[in-house]
Amino acid sequence: MLYHVVAFLVVAIWGTTFVFTKLLLLGGLSAAQIFALRFIVAYVLLLAFCLFKGIRWMADSWRDELLMALLGLTGGSLYFLTENSAMNYTTTTNTSLIVSLSPLIASALIGFFYRSERLTRLQSFGSLMAAVGVVLVVMNGHFVLHLSPRGDLLAFSAALCWGAYSLLMVPANQRYDTVFITRKVFFYGLLFMIPYFLCFPGLGVRQLVRHPSLLWNLLFLGSVASMLCFLAWNWVLKKLGPVVATNYVYLNPVTTIVFAWFVLHEQITLFFILGTILILLGMYLADKRGPLRPKETVNKSNLLKK
């Protein structure tokens, strides 16, 4: 139960980041600047913790180090760049809707590469039910989509990146601890941003100094939504398995709209309530007769060999 509670809390916090990111974009920061600054904050805090605990610096092999680099690229640089950039070309509703369908992509990718993680018919039905619930929640009674090919394609690219990140976390979690993986994600996520800032220099620090409210938004995104939530999420992926944990992303738009209702007094309709019920039922079915966890899969395969 603890793992499920942590997964829910992480997704609930991530649901609020759409609002904070939008405020930073309106404040004059670019998508790349927002990503780089929040990851710098997260990496400095986590680096200080690793220095205090004496946690290892390098992976056991160059292949594992390459795996960490791919995690930083898919779950860091590419994911946040595409997601944040999407909101410049399309609505927050479209972005939230498309990105929140990433569990379907993640489940398909993981099931393709790992037989033990393939969904049963009941689990597949539950995932589709949760996806329908996401559509109802995000639309919230207003069935109007403002199509924007560039923005919607960027949002879909973010969903693909998160699916790839979930897939790559399966072998990473089998060999390394959560803190080490998370620190590597932040490091390589920042490293892959260097070519971008060589072409487009400037981190936008002046805007933060002039507008303290933007600074507080950024500190929240860096310390809580990035460092603490990434640590917790990678831990949950290891404990629950990637398919079960990733299904919690379906709750992302629910928390986004609840937060917008609390802060911005936006309306909550019957469609939102119905969609939330479908998401919860779908997640329950998707967890029924769940697939083998990574550790269990390894142990059982070893027993068969013996």
Short mmCIF file of C-alpha atoms in Angstrom, two decimals:
data_model
loop_
_atom_site.label_atom_id
_atom_site.label_comp_id
_atom_site.label_asym_id
_atom_site.label_seq_id
_atom_site.Cartn_x
_atom_site.Cartn_y
_atom_site.Cartn_z
CA MET A 1 0.00 0.00 0.00
CA LEU A 2 2.88 2.37 0.77
CA TYR A 3 4.20 2.11 -2.79
CA HIS A 4 0.78 2.94 -4.23
CA VAL A 5 0.41 5.94 -1.91
CA VAL A 6 3.83 7.27 -2.92
CA ALA A 7 3.01 6.79 -6.62
CA PHE A 8 -0.24 8.73 -6.15
CA LEU A 9 1.51 11.58 -4.30
CA VAL A 10 4.21 11.86 -6.98
CA VAL A 11 1.65 12.04 -9.79
CA ALA A 12 -0.42 14.52 -7.76
CA ILE A 13 2.60 16.84 -7.48
CA TRP A 14 3.46 16.38 -11.15
CA GLY A 15 -0.11 17.33 -12.00
CA THR A 16 0.49 20.81 -10.56
CA THR A 17 3.65 21.37 -12.62
CA PHE A 18 1.64 22.23 -15.75
CA VAL A 19 0.36 25.34 -13.96
CA PHE A 20 3.80 26.34 -12.61
CA THR A 21 5.45 25.75 -15.98
CA LYS A 22 2.83 27.82 -17.76
CA LEU A 23 3.46 30.70 -15.32
CA LEU A 24 7.20 30.53 -16.02
CA LEU A 25 6.58 30.50 -19.78
CA LEU A 26 4.34 33.56 -19.43
CA GLY A 27 7.10 35.16 -17.33
CA GLY A 28 9.47 35.10 -20.30
CA LEU A 29 11.46 31.90 -19.75
CA SER A 30 11.83 29.41 -22.59
CA ALA A 31 11.10 25.69 -22.33
CA ALA A 32 14.82 24.89 -22.45
CA GLN A 33 15.62 27.42 -19.72
CA ILE A 34 12.91 26.06 -17.43
CA PHE A 35 14.16 22.50 -17.86
CA ALA A 36 17.84 23.40 -17.39
CA LEU A 37 17.26 25.55 -14.29
CA ARG A 38 15.02 23.03 -12.52
CA PHE A 39 17.46 20.19 -13.26
CA ILE A 40 20.41 22.29 -12.04
CA VAL A 41 18.61 22.87 -8.74
CA ALA A 42 17.74 19.17 -8.46
CA TYR A 43 21.24 17.96 -9.39
CA VAL A 44 23.06 20.28 -6.96
CA LEU A 45 20.84 19.12 -4.08
CA LEU A 46 21.19 15.45 -4.98
CA LEU A 47 24.94 15.80 -5.56
CA ALA A 48 25.38 17.21 -2.05
CA PHE A 49 23.46 14.23 -0.66
CA CYS A 50 25.57 11.73 -2.65
CA LEU A 51 28.81 13.36 -1.49
CA PHE A 52 27.62 13.08 2.12
CA LYS A 53 26.64 9.41 1.71
CA GLY A 54 29.64 8.44 -0.44
CA ILE A 55 27.54 6.99 -3.26
CA ARG A 56 29.39 5.61 -6.29
CA TRP A 57 30.16 7.84 -9.29
CA MET A 58 30.29 5.49 -12.27
CA ALA A 59 28.35 2.45 -13.44
CA ASP A 60 29.91 -1.03 -13.52
CA SER A 61 30.47 -1.01 -17.31
CA TRP A 62 30.39 1.36 -20.27
CA ARG A 63 27.17 -0.29 -21.45
CA ASP A 64 25.48 0.50 -18.14
CA GLU A 65 26.85 4.04 -18.32
CA LEU A 66 25.33 4.32 -21.81
CA LEU A 67 22.04 3.09 -20.33
CA MET A 68 22.18 5.91 -17.78
CA ALA A 69 22.85 8.39 -20.58
CA LEU A 70 19.78 7.15 -22.47
CA LEU A 71 17.70 7.52 -19.31
CA GLY A 72 18.88 11.13 -18.99
CA LEU A 73 18.07 11.77 -22.65
CA THR A 74 14.59 10.21 -22.72
CA GLY A 75 13.39 11.05 -19.19
CA GLY A 76 15.23 14.36 -18.99
CA SER A 77 16.26 16.47 -21.97
CA LEU A 78 13.89 15.25 -24.70
CA TYR A 79 10.86 14.69 -22.45
CA PHE A 80 10.85 18.11 -20.80
CA LEU A 81 11.84 19.98 -23.95
CA THR A 82 9.03 18.44 -25.99
CA GLU A 83 6.42 18.75 -23.21
CA ASN A 84 7.26 22.36 -22.30
CA SER A 85 7.62 23.39 -25.95
CA ALA A 86 4.25 21.86 -26.78
CA MET A 87 2.50 24.40 -24.54
CA ASN A 88 3.92 27.20 -26.69
CA TYR A 89 2.10 25.88 -29.78
CA THR A 90 -1.01 24.23 -28.38
CA THR A 91 -3.30 24.48 -25.38
CA THR A 92 -2.46 23.12 -21.93
CA THR A 93 -5.52 20.85 -22.32
CA ASN A 94 -4.16 19.24 -25.48
CA THR A 95 -0.72 18.82 -23.92
CA SER A 96 -2.08 17.28 -20.72
CA LEU A 97 -4.38 14.94 -22.69
CA ILE A 98 -1.72 13.61 -25.06
CA VAL A 99 1.05 13.29 -22.46
CA SER A 100 -1.27 11.53 -20.02
CA LEU A 101 -1.79 8.72 -22.53
CA SER A 102 1.89 7.73 -22.13
CA PRO A 103 1.00 4.63 -20.00
CA LEU A 104 -0.48 3.02 -23.13
CA ILE A 105 2.79 3.59 -24.98
CA ALA A 106 4.87 2.43 -22.01
CA SER A 107 2.81 -0.75 -21.57
CA ALA A 108 3.09 -1.58 -25.28
CA LEU A 109 6.87 -1.06 -25.34
CA ILE A 110 7.52 -3.00 -22.12
CA GLY A 111 5.20 -5.84 -23.17
CA PHE A 112 6.97 -6.08 -26.54
CA PHE A 113 10.42 -6.50 -24.99
CA TYR A 114 9.46 -8.38 -21.78
CA ARG A 115 6.96 -11.24 -22.03
CA SER A 116 6.51 -11.37 -18.27
CA GLU A 117 5.24 -7.78 -18.30
CA ARG A 118 2.61 -8.23 -21.01
CA LEU A 119 -0.91 -7.21 -20.04
CA THR A 120 -3.75 -9.70 -19.81
CA ARG A 121 -7.08 -8.96 -21.51
CA LEU A 122 -8.51 -7.69 -18.23
CA GLN A 123 -5.53 -5.41 -17.68
CA SER A 124 -5.70 -4.12 -21.27
CA PHE A 125 -9.40 -3.36 -20.82
CA GLY A 126 -8.60 -1.52 -17.58
CA SER A 127 -5.92 0.56 -19.29
CA LEU A 128 -8.29 1.54 -22.11
CA MET A 129 -11.00 2.41 -19.58
CA ALA A 130 -8.54 4.66 -17.74
CA ALA A 131 -7.57 6.30 -21.06
CA VAL A 132 -11.22 7.08 -21.81
CA GLY A 133 -11.50 8.54 -18.31
CA VAL A 134 -8.51 10.78 -19.05
CA VAL A 135 -10.27 12.15 -22.14
CA LEU A 136 -13.43 12.95 -20.12
CA VAL A 137 -11.40 14.57 -17.33
CA VAL A 138 -9.29 16.75 -19.59
CA MET A 139 -12.21 17.87 -21.74
CA ASN A 140 -14.26 18.54 -18.54
CA GLY A 141 -17.49 18.94 -20.49
CA HIS A 142 -16.02 21.16 -23.22
CA PHE A 143 -15.62 18.88 -26.22
CA VAL A 144 -13.54 21.27 -28.29
CA LEU A 145 -10.00 20.41 -29.33
CA HIS A 146 -7.87 23.17 -30.83
CA LEU A 147 -5.75 21.13 -33.21
CA SER A 148 -2.20 22.32 -33.62
CA PRO A 149 -0.05 19.80 -35.55
CA ARG A 150 3.26 21.15 -34.26
CA GLY A 151 2.21 21.38 -30.61
CA ASP A 152 0.31 18.08 -30.61
CA LEU A 153 3.24 16.29 -32.27
CA LEU A 154 5.59 17.67 -29.60
CA ALA A 155 3.24 16.45 -26.86
CA PHE A 156 3.06 13.00 -28.48
CA SER A 157 6.87 12.97 -28.67
CA ALA A 158 6.96 13.62 -24.91
CA ALA A 159 4.67 10.62 -24.36
CA LEU A 160 7.00 8.48 -26.49
CA CYS A 161 10.01 9.65 -24.48
CA TRP A 162 8.32 8.73 -21.20
CA GLY A 163 7.43 5.30 -22.58
CA ALA A 164 11.08 4.74 -23.58
CA TYR A 165 12.22 5.96 -20.14
CA SER A 166 9.92 3.46 -18.41
CA LEU A 167 11.26 0.66 -20.63
CA LEU A 168 14.91 1.52 -19.92
CA MET A 169 14.24 1.67 -16.17
CA VAL A 170 13.56 -2.10 -16.11
CA PRO A 171 17.22 -3.21 -16.53
CA ALA A 172 18.53 -0.17 -14.65
CA ASN A 173 16.48 -0.94 -11.53
CA GLN A 174 17.67 -4.55 -11.56
CA ARG A 175 21.33 -3.50 -11.18
CA TYR A 176 21.50 -0.10 -9.45
CA ASP A 177 19.92 1.76 -6.55
CA THR A 178 17.42 4.58 -6.94
CA VAL A 179 19.65 7.48 -5.82
CA PHE A 180 22.43 6.55 -8.24
CA ILE A 181 20.03 6.26 -11.20
CA THR A 182 18.29 9.54 -10.40
CA ARG A 183 21.56 11.45 -10.11
CA LYS A 184 22.67 10.07 -13.47
CA VAL A 185 19.36 11.10 -15.06
CA PHE A 186 19.87 14.69 -13.91
CA PHE A 187 23.54 14.73 -14.97
CA TYR A 188 23.01 13.40 -18.49
CA GLY A 189 19.82 15.39 -18.90
CA LEU A 190 21.86 18.56 -18.37
CA LEU A 191 24.81 17.31 -20.42
CA PHE A 192 22.64 16.78 -23.51
CA MET A 193 21.42 20.38 -23.21
CA ILE A 194 24.90 21.88 -23.73
CA PRO A 195 24.70 21.91 -27.58
CA TYR A 196 21.36 23.74 -27.36
CA PHE A 197 22.71 26.48 -25.11
CA LEU A 198 25.79 26.87 -27.32
CA CYS A 199 23.40 27.87 -30.10
CA PHE A 200 20.94 29.76 -27.88
CA PRO A 201 22.90 31.10 -24.87
CA GLY A 202 21.28 32.45 -21.71
CA LEU A 203 19.53 30.81 -18.76
CA GLY A 204 17.10 33.65 -18.03
CA VAL A 205 18.46 34.36 -14.56
CA ARG A 206 17.63 38.08 -14.92
CA GLN A 207 13.90 37.34 -15.15
CA LEU A 208 14.12 35.33 -11.94
CA VAL A 209 15.90 38.15 -10.11
CA ARG A 210 13.38 40.72 -11.29
CA HIS A 211 10.36 38.55 -10.46
CA PRO A 212 10.79 36.63 -7.16
CA SER A 213 7.49 34.81 -7.72
CA LEU A 214 9.04 33.10 -10.75
CA LEU A 215 12.00 32.09 -8.61
CA TRP A 216 9.77 30.39 -6.05
CA ASN A 217 7.98 28.52 -8.86
CA LEU A 218 11.33 27.33 -10.20
CA LEU A 219 12.60 26.24 -6.76
CA PHE A 220 9.46 24.16 -6.30
CA LEU A 221 9.91 22.53 -9.71
CA GLY A 222 13.59 21.83 -9.03
CA SER A 223 13.60 20.64 -5.43
CA VAL A 224 10.19 19.00 -5.07
CA ALA A 225 8.82 18.14 -8.53
CA SER A 226 12.23 17.08 -9.87
CA MET A 227 14.59 15.86 -7.14
CA LEU A 228 12.17 14.41 -4.57
CA CYS A 229 9.62 13.18 -7.10
CA PHE A 230 12.16 11.55 -9.41
CA LEU A 231 13.72 9.74 -6.45
CA ALA A 232 10.31 8.55 -5.29
CA TRP A 233 9.15 7.61 -8.80
CA ASN A 234 12.24 5.55 -9.64
CA TRP A 235 11.84 3.80 -6.29
CA VAL A 236 8.18 3.05 -7.04
CA LEU A 237 9.10 1.71 -10.50
CA LYS A 238 11.41 -0.77 -8.80
CA LYS A 239 8.86 -1.84 -6.17
CA LEU A 240 5.62 -1.97 -8.22
CA GLY A 241 7.03 -2.75 -11.64
CA PRO A 242 6.97 -0.35 -14.62
CA VAL A 243 3.51 -1.24 -15.96
CA VAL A 244 1.59 -0.90 -12.69
CA ALA A 245 3.45 2.25 -11.63
CA THR A 246 3.12 3.98 -15.01
CA ASN A 247 -0.67 3.56 -14.91
CA TYR A 248 -0.71 6.19 -12.16
CA VAL A 249 0.16 8.77 -14.82
CA TYR A 250 -3.52 8.55 -15.81
CA LEU A 251 -4.26 10.53 -12.61
CA ASN A 252 -2.07 13.41 -13.79
CA PRO A 253 -4.88 15.46 -15.42
CA VAL A 254 -7.14 14.82 -12.42
CA THR A 255 -4.72 16.50 -10.05
CA THR A 256 -4.06 19.25 -12.60
CA ILE A 257 -7.72 20.21 -12.80
CA VAL A 258 -8.27 19.93 -9.02
CA PHE A 259 -5.29 22.23 -8.47
CA ALA A 260 -6.60 24.66 -11.10
CA TRP A 261 -10.01 24.58 -9.38
CA PHE A 262 -8.42 25.30 -6.00
CA VAL A 263 -6.09 28.08 -7.22
CA LEU A 264 -7.83 29.51 -10.30
CA HIS A 265 -11.43 28.61 -9.35
CA GLU A 266 -11.98 26.72 -12.60
CA GLN A 267 -15.24 24.77 -12.90
CA ILE A 268 -15.49 21.02 -12.23
CA THR A 269 -18.30 19.28 -14.15
CA LEU A 270 -20.07 15.94 -14.06
CA PHE A 271 -17.81 14.77 -16.90
CA PHE A 272 -14.78 15.30 -14.65
CA ILE A 273 -16.32 13.16 -11.89
CA LEU A 274 -17.32 10.43 -14.36
CA GLY A 275 -13.87 10.47 -15.93
CA THR A 276 -12.19 10.20 -12.53
CA ILE A 277 -14.33 7.16 -11.67
CA LEU A 278 -13.38 5.51 -14.97
CA ILE A 279 -9.70 6.19 -14.30
CA LEU A 280 -9.86 4.67 -10.81
CA LEU A 281 -11.79 1.60 -12.03
CA GLY A 282 -9.44 1.21 -14.98
CA MET A 283 -6.37 1.40 -12.75
CA TYR A 284 -7.90 -1.20 -10.42
CA LEU A 285 -8.51 -3.61 -13.32
CA ALA A 286 -5.04 -2.91 -14.76
CA ASP A 287 -3.52 -4.04 -11.45
CA LYS A 288 -5.56 -7.26 -11.25
CA ARG A 289 -3.53 -10.39 -11.78
CA GLY A 290 -0.57 -8.06 -12.32
CA PRO A 291 2.53 -9.11 -14.24
CA LEU A 292 5.61 -10.44 -12.52
CA ARG A 293 7.82 -7.83 -10.96
CA PRO A 294 11.34 -7.54 -12.37
CA LYS A 295 12.93 -9.17 -9.32
CA GLU A 296 10.40 -12.01 -9.32
CA THR A 297 11.03 -12.62 -13.02
CA VAL A 298 14.77 -12.91 -12.44
CA ASN A 299 14.32 -15.24 -9.46
CA LYS A 300 11.93 -17.56 -11.27
CA SER A 301 14.12 -17.75 -14.35
CA ASN A 302 17.06 -18.71 -12.12
CA LEU A 303 14.98 -21.45 -10.47
CA LEU A 304 14.06 -22.86 -13.88
CA LYS A 305 17.74 -22.95 -14.85
CA LYS A 306 18.60 -24.79 -11.64
#
